[in-house]
Amino acid sequence: MSESPPLPDTPVTPPSSAAAEVVPPRSGDVTKPVTATGAGSGTTRASLRPLLLRLHFYAGVVVGPFLLVAAVTGLAYTAAPQIESVLYEHELKVTPRGSAEPLAEQVAAAERAVPDGTLLSVTKGAGPTDSTRVTFGKDGLAEGYTLTAFVDPYDHEVLGTLETFGQWLPARAWLDDLHRNLHLGEFGRNYSELAASWLWVEVLGGLALWAGTPRNRQRLRRLVVPDGGAKGRRRTMSWHGAVGLWASVGLLGLSATGLTWSGHAGASIGEVQDALGGSTPAVSTALPAVGSGKEDAGRTRDVGIDAAVAAAQDAGLRGVLVVTPPSEAGTAYVVKENTRSWPVRQDSVAVAPATGEVTQTLRFDDFPVLAKLTSWGINAHMGLLFGLVNQIVLALLAIGLIAMILWGYRMWWLRRPTRSEGFALGRAPARGAWRRIPGRVLAPALVLAAVIGYYLPLFGLPLLVFLVVDVTVGVVRRRGTGAGA
């Protein structure tokens, strides 16, 4: 998928001196002909519209399949929490009875169940019906995966072990992998990055075209409401445009947040975020210096995980708590909140093993604004920020995107010539639209496209390939026309 997308082979109308393309309506289609205004037609907006139309058309045709796959897999992912709760109820839920056993005993039981694992973290459930998760690293697991033992906190019985990806259980991890990379590893991530890199282009271009369509006051409502009385291609376009308008903010958000953890663009965004001082901070595990007499004792004594959690709770941490034990002598426990729904709770503290004192506190309120926006955006993209409401909104966005892609292809189909023999597709908007744009607009636009293409390579490279091929095809056809004449 890292290859450039297929090149357009749709028959195009050779550019005329007036640079105008008129698509004749099909029988029964009341849509007005699509006309690209020619040079000297007037405003800058009028000169930009043919270029936007051509870009929106080709990007939709070429990137549409990638967007469609991302939307379908994303729609499946929105149901992941419910699937997870049904499939793994035995491991996730317990019946409250009396007081919970100390965490240390629960961890010991998990270590007996996974004797060859390396303890990584312990997640204390937020409520009395939640099991405790004890996560281990283990040889033989896929990259990024760990083995988690689920422990009943009331009798430290190990309810089961599952391979997990972060906090995701197998079913959600499978759906997450499907959405991110189609189970093709790093190579497959190019598909989702390509979709995210072009989604915002399609949305903004479509908005400009839809909102820029001339309308009188009586028909202005059709900007936001599909025209129920229209027929043929006009009706399809009405639904495509109106639904696109309503979904635009959400789709732009999905595009932006999707790019933040993509492979190529994500690295660039991370560099920019770091340069602006907006990276996500982390509590330090380094212990403060102590006197030489106490230092040795500090390296050997350990108040235990229960004391570390108690210290974190005294510091105000609540909800789901994830405890990371000291990785080596001379480092601290880290206890972090992991409540990603609204209101977000992601405070964390470092706790000295020797004394059980909190040595550092990091509040989510003190995060840089960019780090907060990144956290909120990613949680919203994964349907975590507002729980079920978030999931429903994501599902509606996915369904809307799927519908818009299919409507787009239908409009293309309806524009096909019906009087020609054999199979044919609808004509593309006329080539050469860029030549009608004033230089004062074209020059900065090219610079902006180059900058964006540098930081979003799966936007820039396909665009560059398309331009090279489009120009080459245009030259070849002009020479052919000249030779024929």
PDB file of C-alpha atoms in Angstrom, residues 100 187 306 367 379 434:
ATOM      1  CA  ALA A 100     -10.580  -7.401  48.914  1.00  0.00           C
ATOM      2  CA  PHE A 187       3.367  -1.998   5.927  1.00  0.00           C
ATOM      3  CA  ASP A 306      -0.303  -1.798  48.691  1.00  0.00           C
ATOM      4  CA  PHE A 367      -0.262  19.212  31.021  1.00  0.00           C
ATOM      5  CA  ASN A 379      -9.642   9.216  23.342  1.00  0.00           C
ATOM      6  CA  TRP A 434      -4.643  25.432 -12.596  1.00  0.00           C
TER       7      TRP A 434
END
